[in-house]
Structures are given as structure tokens and as C-alpha cells.
Coordinates of C-alpha atoms in Angstrom, one line a residue:
X7 CA 10.9 -2.8 53.3
X8 CA 8.1 -3.8 51.0
X9 CA 7.6 -6.7 48.5
X10 CA 5.7 -7.1 45.3
X11 CA 4.9 -10.5 43.8
X12 CA 3.3 -11.0 40.4
X13 CA 2.3 -14.2 38.5
X14 CA 2.3 -14.3 34.6
X15 CA 0.5 -17.0 32.6
X16 CA 1.7 -17.2 29.0
X17 CA -0.7 -18.8 26.6
X18 CA 0.8 -21.6 24.5
X19 CA -0.3 -25.0 23.3
X20 CA -4.0 -25.6 24.0
X21 CA -3.3 -29.2 24.6
X22 CA -1.3 -28.5 27.8
X23 CA -1.8 -26.2 30.7
X24 CA -0.3 -22.8 30.3
X25 CA 2.9 -22.3 32.4
X26 CA 2.8 -19.8 35.2
X27 CA 5.8 -17.7 36.0
X28 CA 6.1 -16.1 39.4
X29 CA 8.2 -12.9 39.7
X30 CA 8.9 -11.1 43.0
X31 CA 10.8 -8.0 44.0
X32 CA 11.7 -6.6 47.5
X33 CA 12.6 -3.0 47.9
X34 CA 13.5 -0.8 50.8
X35 CA 12.6 2.8 51.4
X36 CA 15.2 5.5 51.7
X37 CA 15.5 7.0 55.2
X38 CA 13.2 10.0 55.9
X39 CA 14.6 13.4 55.9
X40 CA 13.2 16.1 58.2
X41 CA 11.2 17.5 55.3
X42 CA 10.5 16.1 51.8
X43 CA 9.0 18.1 49.0
X44 CA 7.8 16.7 45.7
X45 CA 6.8 18.8 42.7
X46 CA 5.0 16.5 40.2
X47 CA 3.2 17.3 37.0
X48 CA -0.1 18.3 38.5
X49 CA 0.4 18.5 42.2
X50 CA 2.8 19.6 44.9
X51 CA 3.4 17.6 48.1
X52 CA 5.2 18.2 51.4
X53 CA 5.9 15.8 54.2
X54 CA 7.3 17.1 57.5
X55 CA 8.6 15.3 60.6
X56 CA 7.1 16.4 63.8
X57 CA 7.3 14.2 66.9
X58 CA 4.0 14.7 68.7
X59 CA 3.3 12.1 71.3
X60 CA 0.1 10.1 70.7
X61 CA -1.2 12.2 67.7
X62 CA -4.5 10.7 66.6
X63 CA -4.6 9.9 62.9
X64 CA -7.5 11.0 60.8
X65 CA -10.0 8.1 60.8
X66 CA -11.0 8.8 57.3
X67 CA -8.5 8.6 54.4
X68 CA -8.5 11.6 52.1
X69 CA -10.3 11.3 48.8
X70 CA -10.7 13.5 45.8
X71 CA -7.2 14.9 45.8
X72 CA -4.8 14.6 42.9
X73 CA -3.5 11.1 42.3
X74 CA 0.1 10.2 43.3
X75 CA 2.3 8.3 41.0
X76 CA 2.9 5.5 43.5
X77 CA -0.6 5.4 45.0
X78 CA 0.7 4.7 48.6
X79 CA 0.7 8.4 49.5
X80 CA 4.1 8.2 51.0
X81 CA 3.7 4.9 52.7
X82 CA 0.2 5.8 54.0
X83 CA -0.9 6.7 57.5
X84 CA -0.7 4.3 60.4
X85 CA -3.5 4.0 62.9
X86 CA -2.3 5.5 66.2
X87 CA -4.3 5.9 69.4
X88 CA -3.8 9.2 71.0
X89 CA -5.5 12.1 72.7
X90 CA -4.5 14.6 70.0
X91 CA -7.0 15.4 67.2
X92 CA -6.3 17.4 64.0
X93 CA -8.8 20.3 64.1
X94 CA -7.9 23.0 61.6
X95 CA -5.6 24.0 58.7
X96 CA -4.7 27.6 58.3
X97 CA -3.5 28.8 54.8
X98 CA -1.1 31.6 54.4
X99 CA -1.0 34.4 53.6
X100 CA -4.8 34.5 53.3
X101 CA -5.2 33.3 56.9
X102 CA -8.1 31.2 55.6
X103 CA -9.1 28.5 58.2
X104 CA -10.6 25.2 57.3
X105 CA -11.4 22.1 59.1
X106 CA -10.2 18.7 57.9
X107 CA -13.3 17.8 56.0
X108 CA -13.4 21.2 54.3
X109 CA -9.8 20.8 53.3
X110 CA -10.5 17.5 51.6
X111 CA -13.6 18.9 49.8
X112 CA -11.5 21.7 48.4
X113 CA -9.3 19.1 46.6
X114 CA -6.4 19.0 49.0
X115 CA -5.1 15.8 50.6
X116 CA -3.9 15.6 54.1
X117 CA -2.8 12.7 56.3
X118 CA -0.6 12.0 59.3
X119 CA 1.2 9.3 61.2
X120 CA 2.8 9.2 64.6
X121 CA 5.8 11.1 63.2
X122 CA 4.8 12.6 59.9
X123 CA 2.3 15.1 58.4
X124 CA 1.7 14.9 54.6
X125 CA -0.1 17.6 52.6
X126 CA -0.8 17.6 48.9
X127 CA -2.3 20.3 46.7
X128 CA -3.0 20.9 43.0
X129 CA -0.7 23.5 41.5
X130 CA -3.5 25.8 40.7
X131 CA -5.4 25.4 44.0
X132 CA -7.2 28.4 45.4
X133 CA -4.9 28.8 48.4
X134 CA -1.6 28.6 46.4
X135 CA 0.1 31.8 45.3
X136 CA 3.0 33.0 43.1
X137 CA 6.2 34.4 44.5
X138 CA 9.3 35.7 42.7
X139 CA 12.3 33.8 44.1
X140 CA 15.7 35.0 42.8
X141 CA 14.0 36.2 39.7
X142 CA 12.2 32.9 39.1
X143 CA 8.3 32.7 39.5
X144 CA 7.5 29.9 41.9
X145 CA 4.1 28.5 43.1
X146 CA 3.9 28.4 46.9
X147 CA 1.6 26.5 49.3
X148 CA 2.0 27.5 53.0
X149 CA 0.0 25.9 55.8
X150 CA -0.2 25.5 59.5
X151 CA -2.0 22.5 60.9
X152 CA -3.4 22.5 64.4
X153 CA -3.7 19.5 66.7
X154 CA -5.7 19.7 70.0
X155 CA -5.8 17.6 73.1
X156 CA -8.1 18.9 75.8
X157 CA -6.1 21.9 77.2
X158 CA -3.2 21.6 74.7
X159 CA -2.8 22.9 71.1
X160 CA 0.1 22.1 68.8
X161 CA 0.9 23.6 65.4
X162 CA 2.8 21.9 62.5
X163 CA 3.9 24.2 59.7
X164 CA 4.3 22.7 56.1
X165 CA 5.3 24.6 53.0
X166 CA 5.8 23.4 49.4
X167 CA 7.3 25.5 46.6
X168 CA 7.4 24.5 43.0
X169 CA 8.6 26.0 39.8
X170 CA 6.3 27.3 37.1
X171 CA 6.6 27.2 33.3
X172 CA 7.9 30.7 33.4
X173 CA 11.1 29.4 34.9
X174 CA 12.2 28.1 31.4
X175 CA 13.8 30.0 28.6
X176 CA 13.9 28.8 25.0
X177 CA 16.0 29.2 22.0
X178 CA 15.7 27.2 18.8
X179 CA 18.6 25.1 19.9
X180 CA 18.6 25.0 23.8
X181 CA 16.1 24.7 26.7
X182 CA 17.3 26.5 29.8
X183 CA 15.6 25.8 33.1
X184 CA 16.4 28.1 36.1
X185 CA 15.9 26.9 39.6
X186 CA 16.7 29.1 42.6
X187 CA 19.4 27.7 44.8
X188 CA 18.0 29.4 47.9
X189 CA 14.3 28.9 47.8
X190 CA 13.3 31.6 50.3
X191 CA 9.9 30.3 51.5
X192 CA 11.6 27.0 52.5
X193 CA 14.5 28.5 54.6
X194 CA 14.5 30.0 58.0
X195 CA 18.0 31.5 57.5
X196 CA 20.6 32.1 54.8
X197 CA 23.0 29.6 56.3
X198 CA 22.7 26.2 54.6
X199 CA 24.8 23.6 52.8
X200 CA 23.8 22.0 49.5
X201 CA 24.7 18.4 49.9
X202 CA 23.4 16.8 46.7
X203 CA 22.4 17.9 43.2
X204 CA 21.1 15.2 40.8
X205 CA 19.5 15.5 37.4
X206 CA 17.4 12.9 35.7
X207 CA 14.9 12.2 33.0
X208 CA 11.4 10.7 33.5
X209 CA 12.0 10.3 37.3
X210 CA 15.2 8.4 36.7
X211 CA 18.6 9.7 37.8
X212 CA 21.4 10.0 35.3
X213 CA 25.1 9.8 36.1
X214 CA 27.7 12.2 34.7
X215 CA 28.6 9.8 31.8
X216 CA 24.9 9.6 30.7
X217 CA 24.5 13.3 30.9
X218 CA 27.6 14.0 28.8
X219 CA 26.4 11.5 26.2
X220 CA 23.1 13.4 25.9
X221 CA 24.8 16.8 26.0
X222 CA 22.8 17.8 29.2
X223 CA 24.5 20.2 31.6
X224 CA 23.8 21.3 35.2
X225 CA 25.5 24.5 36.4
X226 CA 25.3 25.6 40.1
X227 CA 25.9 29.3 40.6
X228 CA 25.6 31.5 43.7
X229 CA 21.9 32.2 43.0
X230 CA 20.6 29.4 40.6
X231 CA 20.9 25.9 39.5
X232 CA 20.8 26.0 35.7
X233 CA 19.8 23.0 33.6
X234 CA 20.5 23.1 29.8
X235 CA 19.0 20.6 27.4
X236 CA 19.5 20.7 23.6
X237 CA 16.3 20.7 21.7
X238 CA 15.9 17.3 20.2
X239 CA 18.1 15.6 22.7
X240 CA 17.7 11.9 23.7
X241 CA 14.9 11.5 26.3
X242 CA 12.4 13.8 24.7
X243 CA 10.2 13.6 21.6
X244 CA 8.8 15.8 18.9
X245 CA 5.2 16.3 18.1
X246 CA 3.7 17.7 14.9
X247 CA 1.1 20.5 14.8
X248 CA -0.8 22.3 12.0
X249 CA -1.6 26.0 12.5
X250 CA -3.1 28.1 9.7
X251 CA -2.1 25.5 7.2
X252 CA 1.5 25.8 8.4
X253 CA 3.6 22.9 9.8
X254 CA 5.0 23.3 13.3
X255 CA 6.7 21.0 15.8
X256 CA 7.1 21.1 19.6
X257 CA 9.7 19.2 21.6
X258 CA 8.7 17.8 25.0
X259 CA 11.0 16.4 27.7
X260 CA 10.5 15.8 31.5
X261 CA 13.7 16.6 33.4
X262 CA 14.1 15.9 37.1
X263 CA 16.0 17.7 39.8
X264 CA 16.8 16.2 43.2
X265 CA 18.3 18.5 45.8
X266 CA 19.4 17.8 49.4
X267 CA 20.4 20.5 51.8
X268 CA 20.8 21.1 55.5
X269 CA 20.1 24.3 57.4
X270 CA 23.0 25.0 59.8
X271 CA 20.8 26.7 62.5
X272 CA 18.0 24.2 62.7
X273 CA 20.1 21.2 61.8
X274 CA 17.3 19.9 59.6
X275 CA 17.7 18.4 56.2
X276 CA 15.3 18.8 53.3
X277 CA 14.9 16.5 50.3
X278 CA 13.5 18.5 47.3
X279 CA 12.5 16.7 44.1
X280 CA 11.0 18.2 40.9
X281 CA 9.5 16.3 38.0
X282 CA 9.1 19.1 35.5
X283 CA 7.7 18.5 32.0
X284 CA 8.8 21.1 29.5
X285 CA 7.3 21.7 26.0
X286 CA 8.8 24.2 23.7
X287 CA 6.7 26.8 21.9
X288 CA 5.6 25.7 18.4
X289 CA 8.6 26.0 16.0
X290 CA 7.9 26.5 12.3
X291 CA 9.3 23.7 10.2
X292 CA 8.8 24.3 6.5
X293 CA 9.2 21.0 4.6
X294 CA 12.8 20.4 3.8
X295 CA 13.7 17.9 1.1
X296 CA 17.1 16.2 1.7
X297 CA 17.0 13.4 -0.8
X298 CA 15.6 15.1 -3.9
X299 CA 13.9 12.8 -6.4
X300 CA 15.1 12.9 -10.0
X301 CA 13.7 15.4 -12.3
X302 CA 13.0 15.2 -16.0
X303 CA 12.9 18.2 -18.4
X304 CA 13.0 18.5 -22.1
X305 CA 12.7 20.7 -25.2
X306 CA 12.6 20.3 -29.0
X307 CA 14.6 21.8 -31.8
X308 CA 13.8 21.6 -35.5
X309 CA 14.6 17.9 -35.8
X310 CA 15.1 16.3 -32.3
X311 CA 13.8 15.8 -28.8
X312 CA 16.2 16.7 -26.0
X313 CA 15.4 15.0 -22.7
X314 CA 17.5 15.8 -19.5
X315 CA 17.3 13.6 -16.4
X316 CA 18.8 15.2 -13.3
X317 CA 19.3 12.8 -10.4
X318 CA 20.4 15.6 -8.1
X319 CA 22.3 14.6 -5.0
X320 CA 21.7 10.8 -5.3
X321 CA 23.2 8.0 -7.3
X322 CA 20.9 7.0 -10.2
X323 CA 18.9 4.1 -8.7
X324 CA 16.5 3.8 -11.6
X325 CA 16.2 2.4 -15.1
X326 CA 15.0 4.6 -18.0
X327 CA 12.2 3.6 -20.3
X328 CA 12.3 5.6 -23.6
X329 CA 9.1 5.0 -25.4
X330 CA 8.8 1.2 -25.0
X331 CA 12.5 0.5 -25.0
X332 CA 14.8 0.3 -22.0
X333 CA 17.9 2.5 -22.1
X334 CA 20.7 0.1 -22.5
X335 CA 24.4 0.4 -23.3
X336 CA 24.0 0.4 -27.1
X337 CA 21.1 2.9 -26.9
X338 CA 23.2 5.2 -24.6
X339 CA 26.2 5.1 -26.9
X340 CA 24.1 6.5 -29.8
X341 CA 21.9 9.0 -28.1
X342 CA 23.1 9.8 -24.6
X343 CA 25.3 12.6 -23.3
X344 CA 26.4 12.4 -19.6
X345 CA 27.0 15.3 -17.1
X346 CA 28.1 15.3 -13.5
X347 CA 24.6 14.8 -12.0
X348 CA 22.5 14.4 -15.1
X349 CA 22.4 13.0 -18.6
X350 CA 20.6 14.1 -21.8
X351 CA 19.0 11.9 -24.4
X352 CA 18.8 13.5 -27.9
X353 CA 16.5 11.6 -30.2
X354 CA 15.1 12.4 -33.7
X355 CA 11.4 13.1 -33.9
X356 CA 11.1 10.3 -36.4
X357 CA 12.7 7.7 -34.1
X358 CA 10.7 4.5 -33.6
X359 CA 10.7 5.3 -29.9
X360 CA 8.5 8.3 -30.5
X361 CA 4.9 8.2 -31.6
X362 CA 3.1 10.4 -34.1
X363 CA 0.0 12.1 -32.6
X364 CA -1.2 13.9 -35.7
X365 CA -0.3 14.8 -39.3
X366 CA -0.9 18.2 -41.0
X367 CA -0.1 19.4 -44.4
X368 CA 3.2 21.0 -43.4
X369 CA 3.9 19.6 -39.9
X370 CA 4.0 16.4 -37.9
X371 CA 3.2 16.3 -34.2
X372 CA 5.4 13.8 -32.4
X373 CA 5.6 12.7 -28.8
X374 CA 8.3 11.0 -26.7
X375 CA 7.4 9.3 -23.4
X376 CA 10.1 8.8 -20.8
X377 CA 9.6 6.9 -17.5
X378 CA 12.0 6.3 -14.6
X379 CA 11.3 2.9 -13.1
X380 CA 12.3 1.2 -9.9
X381 CA 14.4 -1.7 -11.0
X382 CA 13.2 -4.0 -8.2
X383 CA 9.4 -3.7 -8.6
X384 CA 9.0 -1.7 -11.9
X385 CA 7.1 1.0 -10.1
X386 CA 7.2 4.4 -11.8
X387 CA 9.3 6.9 -10.0
X388 CA 8.9 9.7 -12.6
X389 CA 6.9 10.0 -15.8
X390 CA 7.6 12.7 -18.4
X391 CA 6.0 13.3 -21.8
X392 CA 7.2 15.8 -24.4
X393 CA 5.1 16.5 -27.6
X394 CA 6.2 19.0 -30.3
X395 CA 5.2 19.9 -33.8
X396 CA 8.0 19.6 -36.4
X397 CA 7.9 21.3 -39.7
X398 CA 7.9 18.7 -42.4
X399 CA 6.9 18.8 -46.1
X400 CA 4.7 15.8 -46.6
X401 CA 3.5 16.6 -50.1
X402 CA 5.7 17.9 -53.0
X403 CA 4.5 19.2 -56.4
X404 CA 6.7 19.2 -59.4
X405 CA 6.4 21.3 -62.6
X406 CA 6.3 18.1 -64.8
X407 CA 2.9 17.2 -63.3
X408 CA 4.0 14.7 -60.7
X409 CA 3.3 14.5 -57.0
X410 CA 4.9 12.8 -54.0
X411 CA 3.2 12.2 -50.7
X412 CA 4.3 10.8 -47.4
X413 CA 1.7 9.0 -45.1
X414 CA 2.6 8.6 -41.4
X415 CA 1.2 6.0 -39.0
X416 CA -0.4 7.8 -36.1
X417 CA -1.0 6.8 -32.5
X418 CA -4.8 6.7 -32.9
X419 CA -4.5 3.9 -35.5
X420 CA -2.2 1.4 -33.8
X421 CA -3.3 -1.5 -36.0
X422 CA -2.7 0.3 -39.3
X423 CA -0.3 -1.3 -41.8
X424 CA 1.0 1.6 -44.0
X425 CA 1.8 -0.8 -46.8
X426 CA -1.9 -1.4 -47.3
X427 CA -2.7 2.3 -47.9
X428 CA -3.7 3.4 -51.3
X429 CA -4.7 6.5 -53.2
X430 CA -8.2 7.1 -54.4
X431 CA -7.6 4.5 -57.0
X432 CA -7.1 1.3 -55.0
X433 CA -4.6 0.1 -57.7
X434 CA -2.2 2.9 -56.7
X435 CA -0.3 1.7 -53.7
X436 CA 2.8 3.2 -52.1
X437 CA 6.2 3.2 -53.9
X438 CA 7.9 2.4 -50.6
X439 CA 6.5 1.5 -47.1
X440 CA 7.5 0.2 -43.7
X441 CA 5.8 -0.2 -40.4
X442 CA 5.6 3.6 -39.9
X443 CA 5.6 5.3 -43.3
X444 CA 4.2 5.0 -46.8
X445 CA 5.6 6.9 -49.7
X446 CA 3.6 7.6 -52.9
X447 CA 4.7 9.0 -56.3
X448 CA 2.2 9.6 -59.0
X449 CA 1.1 12.0 -61.8
X450 CA -1.7 14.5 -61.3
X451 CA -3.7 12.9 -64.1
X452 CA -3.7 9.4 -62.5
X453 CA -4.7 7.4 -59.5
X454 CA -8.1 9.0 -59.1
X455 CA -6.7 12.5 -58.7
X456 CA -9.3 15.2 -59.1
X457 CA -8.9 18.7 -60.5
X458 CA -10.8 21.8 -59.9
X459 CA -10.3 25.5 -60.8
X460 CA -10.3 28.1 -58.1
X461 CA -9.9 31.5 -59.7
X462 CA -6.7 31.3 -61.6
X463 CA -5.4 28.2 -59.9
X464 CA -5.8 24.5 -60.8
X465 CA -6.1 22.4 -57.6
X466 CA -5.3 18.7 -57.9
X467 CA -6.4 16.6 -54.9
X468 CA -6.1 12.9 -53.9
X469 CA -6.7 11.0 -50.7
X470 CA -4.6 8.3 -49.0
X471 CA -6.7 5.7 -47.1
X472 CA -7.3 2.1 -46.6
X473 CA -9.4 0.2 -49.1
X474 CA -13.0 -0.3 -47.8
X475 CA -12.6 -4.0 -47.4
X476 CA -9.4 -3.7 -45.4
X477 CA -10.9 -1.0 -43.2
X478 CA -13.9 -3.2 -42.4
X479 CA -11.5 -6.1 -41.6
X480 CA -9.3 -3.9 -39.4
X481 CA -12.3 -2.6 -37.4
X482 CA -13.5 -6.1 -36.9
X483 CA -10.3 -7.1 -35.1
X484 CA -10.0 -4.0 -32.9
X485 CA -12.1 -2.7 -30.1
X486 CA -12.8 0.7 -31.7
X487 CA -13.4 1.9 -35.2
X488 CA -10.3 3.3 -36.9
X489 CA -10.4 5.4 -40.0
X490 CA -7.3 6.7 -41.7
X491 CA -7.7 9.5 -44.3
X492 CA -5.0 11.9 -45.5
X493 CA -5.8 14.5 -48.1
X494 CA -2.9 15.6 -50.4
X495 CA -3.1 18.4 -53.0
X496 CA -1.1 20.4 -55.4
X497 CA -1.9 23.7 -57.0
X498 CA -0.7 25.2 -60.3
X499 CA -1.4 28.6 -61.9
X500 CA -3.8 28.0 -64.8
X501 CA -3.0 31.1 -66.9
X502 CA 0.4 32.8 -66.9
X503 CA 2.1 35.2 -69.3
X504 CA 5.8 34.8 -70.1
X505 CA 7.7 37.7 -71.8
X506 CA 10.4 37.0 -74.4
X507 CA 12.6 39.6 -75.9
X508 CA 13.9 39.3 -79.5
X509 CA 15.4 41.5 -82.3
X510 CA 13.9 41.8 -85.8
X511 CA 17.1 43.1 -87.4
X512 CA 18.8 40.5 -89.7
X513 CA 22.0 38.9 -88.5
X514 CA 25.3 40.0 -90.0
X515 CA 26.8 36.5 -89.9
X516 CA 25.5 32.9 -89.7
X517 CA 26.5 31.1 -86.5
X518 CA 29.7 29.0 -86.9
X519 CA 32.1 27.0 -84.7
X520 CA 35.8 27.7 -84.6
X521 CA 38.2 24.9 -85.3
X522 CA 40.4 23.9 -82.4
X523 CA 42.7 21.1 -81.2
X524 CA 43.0 19.3 -77.9
X525 CA 42.5 16.0 -76.0
X526 CA 39.2 14.4 -75.6
X527 CA 38.8 11.9 -72.7
X528 CA 36.7 8.9 -73.7
X529 CA 35.7 6.0 -71.4
X530 CA 34.5 2.8 -72.9
X531 CA 32.9 -0.3 -71.4
X532 CA 32.9 -3.6 -73.3
X533 CA 30.6 -6.5 -72.6
X534 CA 31.3 -10.1 -73.3
X535 CA 27.9 -11.7 -73.9
X536 CA 26.2 -10.7 -70.7
X537 CA 25.5 -7.3 -69.1
X538 CA 27.0 -8.4 -65.8
X539 CA 30.3 -9.2 -67.5
X540 CA 31.0 -5.6 -68.6
X541 CA 34.7 -4.8 -68.3
X542 CA 36.3 -1.3 -67.9
X543 CA 38.8 -0.1 -70.4
X544 CA 40.2 3.4 -70.6
X545 CA 41.0 4.4 -74.2
X546 CA 42.4 7.8 -74.8
X547 CA 42.5 8.5 -78.6
X548 CA 44.2 11.6 -79.9
X549 CA 42.4 14.0 -82.2

């Protein structure tokens, strides 16, 4: 029996004294077996029972050996007065003989009580060796310890055998651990009975229900005890690694096996316990996207933007901002077409939701911005911008000497009022205007239009801009200078020859109209004093 008592002081209100909680636990040791073997992470340990009357314990406790988990080195060594003295340890198969001090300096730990001898060694110690047991590589430590008393010498044999990492086989789905059922270096004969087989994780036993819930399995065959653990099972953990800019993972778990057997000839039982950490080889894990974010694509035809939002395998959890306007029910009815996992917005290039980037003589470059927003915090999930050039006649020239020109408000002049634009003559303003367009109609010999001759062509030019005083006023109210100038022009052929065919022979007859009869439909409107009071009458005279 042993007891452990701990006191906990929990900090609380500084005005009062912190309360103290006392917690105690009393435990009992399990009965000793004839031999107990422990295979831990970094050491192997064997404890054997040998009744030697009055064995003198080692006066100096071992130091420098591997640390045990419990720290009590299997309940420690009791001071016993005796005439026997531990003199030497012989390692097999090398037959290397060391005294007790030398054993401890080599990194081994050794201790004894009246009834037990305990020996501990690192797995990779110099005197350990590999042995193939039933096809499984095992690490073996075999010793004989000598005790002397005057004319008497007594020998105590102690052997520990532990599995190596080569005892494990891996597939991408399953870890398989092979443990020999008959561990040859530990048996004096083939006659034995396996009394207990337990599996656990992290030094804790599991019952059959827990093992089934975790999909663990333990199979006992004639030659082996086979433990199978699914990769990724409960009880282990994954760890990430980067190798050559590639992503890998390893899976680590620490299974435990506890065996108890009895040899029928010697009638001695052995407790065998293995704590065996297992780590899989690195497994490549290319990034896999399960919940795909929405994607936005688009294209233009001659007149429209076509924007497609694909929300993949998820429900649409976002709101759509088209230009500066949220996509609502009314907007969707007019411009939106829905698919199974996507929808398409078709919008004219001249829509108020688009912006004009630049204007050319025969084309307008327009851009449509689309953003998918989180409805809870307005954060941008996806942003997409599509800009295209659309063929558009902005200036028209007529044979009667008149011109028309369309001025467009561009993004670089956000403060521009198109209605304030004029031709070169400030008196010539637009015929029609709104907040985005200004339409001009004028003759080529008015509004400050200039003419010049280029070879056989007459070129008429004018300029659409803000009057100087308005431009100065606009720049004073904005952070940057803005200048809007749009040149418009028309060209006419200066000299052209037309060919007309005619006959010089006199006509035989003068032109005349033949007399005929028929019905002539005449519609008359009569007004009674005011133009707005015109009445409609249908009179159909006969001729």
C-alpha cells in the first residue's frame, strides 16, 4: 500500500485568505510475479524473484540510468543486512564482465532487495543485441548477476526482450503490429500457457467495448499476437511536415500490450508489458478542398456584360453587390438567370451599375465590378471586375452639313455634370443630357467648329469640354485636377465629279398625264378656335 496527499490553494478574493483543499489517494500494488518485464519508450527493465538469504543490498543507489515513469524504480530497494555482496554482472552473448560501479557508469541501472533483482537498460545500450523471434526483430538484454559470501557464490539470471520499430507494418489505412507469442529468449521450454492478453493506449487498459468503438483489434495466432489500429483512430494524433515544399502528415499512437503466461515446467509466471509508440512514415497529403468557395467568371458580347456566379457545392451564403447596388428581387427579375448551382447576370454596358473607363472615337470602354459579401460583417468573400471595349458610334456626320456627338461621363471625372459641357463656343450646350451622357447636335459652320483641308478632304473639328470658369470651380471642390476634353470631327470630300447621262435627240412627244377615275381618300381635321380642340372627321368625296 502507498498513499499520496496533495494540498491545493486556489487564489480568490484578496480580502480573505485563499481556501486550501486537501486531496489524498491510497493505492495498493499488484502482487509480484516471478518475473516482470517492462518495455518503455527508451528503456527496457526486468525484475526477477530470487530468494537469497541475507543478500546485501547495494549501498549506493544507481544514478545516470534512464528515468522511469514512476520514479520509484519498482518500489525501490530495501536495506537488508546480509553476508552476500553483489560483485559482478556478466552480459551475454559477449561474456563481458563488469563490476557494479562499471555497470552504472555504462548507463545501466541495477538494484536488489531481499527477494528481487531489478535491471534496467537503454534500448540501444552497447550490450544489447538484435534477435529474430518468429520473424519479428527483437532487442535482447541478457545478464547473469553474481552474489558472493565468503566461500559461496550465487548467480541470478535476468533477461529482457523488447520489440523494435521493424515489428510494425504500415498501409495508408491500417497499422499492424506483430508480437511473437513465444518469445524464445524468455522461455526455458515450449510448454507454457497464455493466461492474459490486454491491449491499451497510453498505458491505460481498454475493455472490449472501448476497443470495438475505436476499431482496434487484437488477434492471437499460433505464432503471433497481432494488433491492428486504423490510421487516424481515436487515441493518436496527426502531425504536419513539409518536405521539398510538399505537405506530408504522420500519425502517432502509443499502444500497450500486457501479457501474462506461466511455464508449465518451472511453474513460474511472467508479466510482460510493452509501451510501444508508433509513428507512420510521412504520408503525402496534397491540399484537398471540400467546401469550395464561390467563383465568379464573365465575358462580354457586343452590347452586354455576362457575369456568372458559381457557388459550387454550397448554398449561397452571400449577398451580391453589382457596381454600387445590392442584388435584390427587382434587380434579379430583370437581369438574372438561375441555374442549378449558379446564376448569371446579364447587364447592358450602358447600365448605371457599370462605369465608363475611357472614350474613343468609335468605342467605349466600360467596366462592371461585382463583389460577393458576407451578410453578417460585410467582408468581401470574392471580388470580380470585368472591363470590355464596346463598338459605339459617338459622332455622326450628315450630308446636309450637320453633326451629332455623344459625350460620356468617365470614371476619372466623378464630379463632372454632363449638362454643363459645351462645344468650343460656350453658348452651344447639349441638346439632351442626364447624369451620365450629353448629346450635341449642330451644323459644321457653327459653335466654333474649325475647318481645314487635308489633300482632297475637308475636316471639321470641335471640342466638348467644360467652360473654363466651371472647370476651375470643379477643381477647387475636389482633391485632384479634373479636365474633360473630347474632340469630335467630320470629314467631307472637297472635290468630287458626278457623271450624268443625257440624250440630245429631240423628244417625239411632250410629257402628258392620262385621265383616269378612282377613289381618293382624304382625311380632314377641323379646329374650333384653339389648336388643342382639333376634331377628327373622315370625309370621303367621290371624284
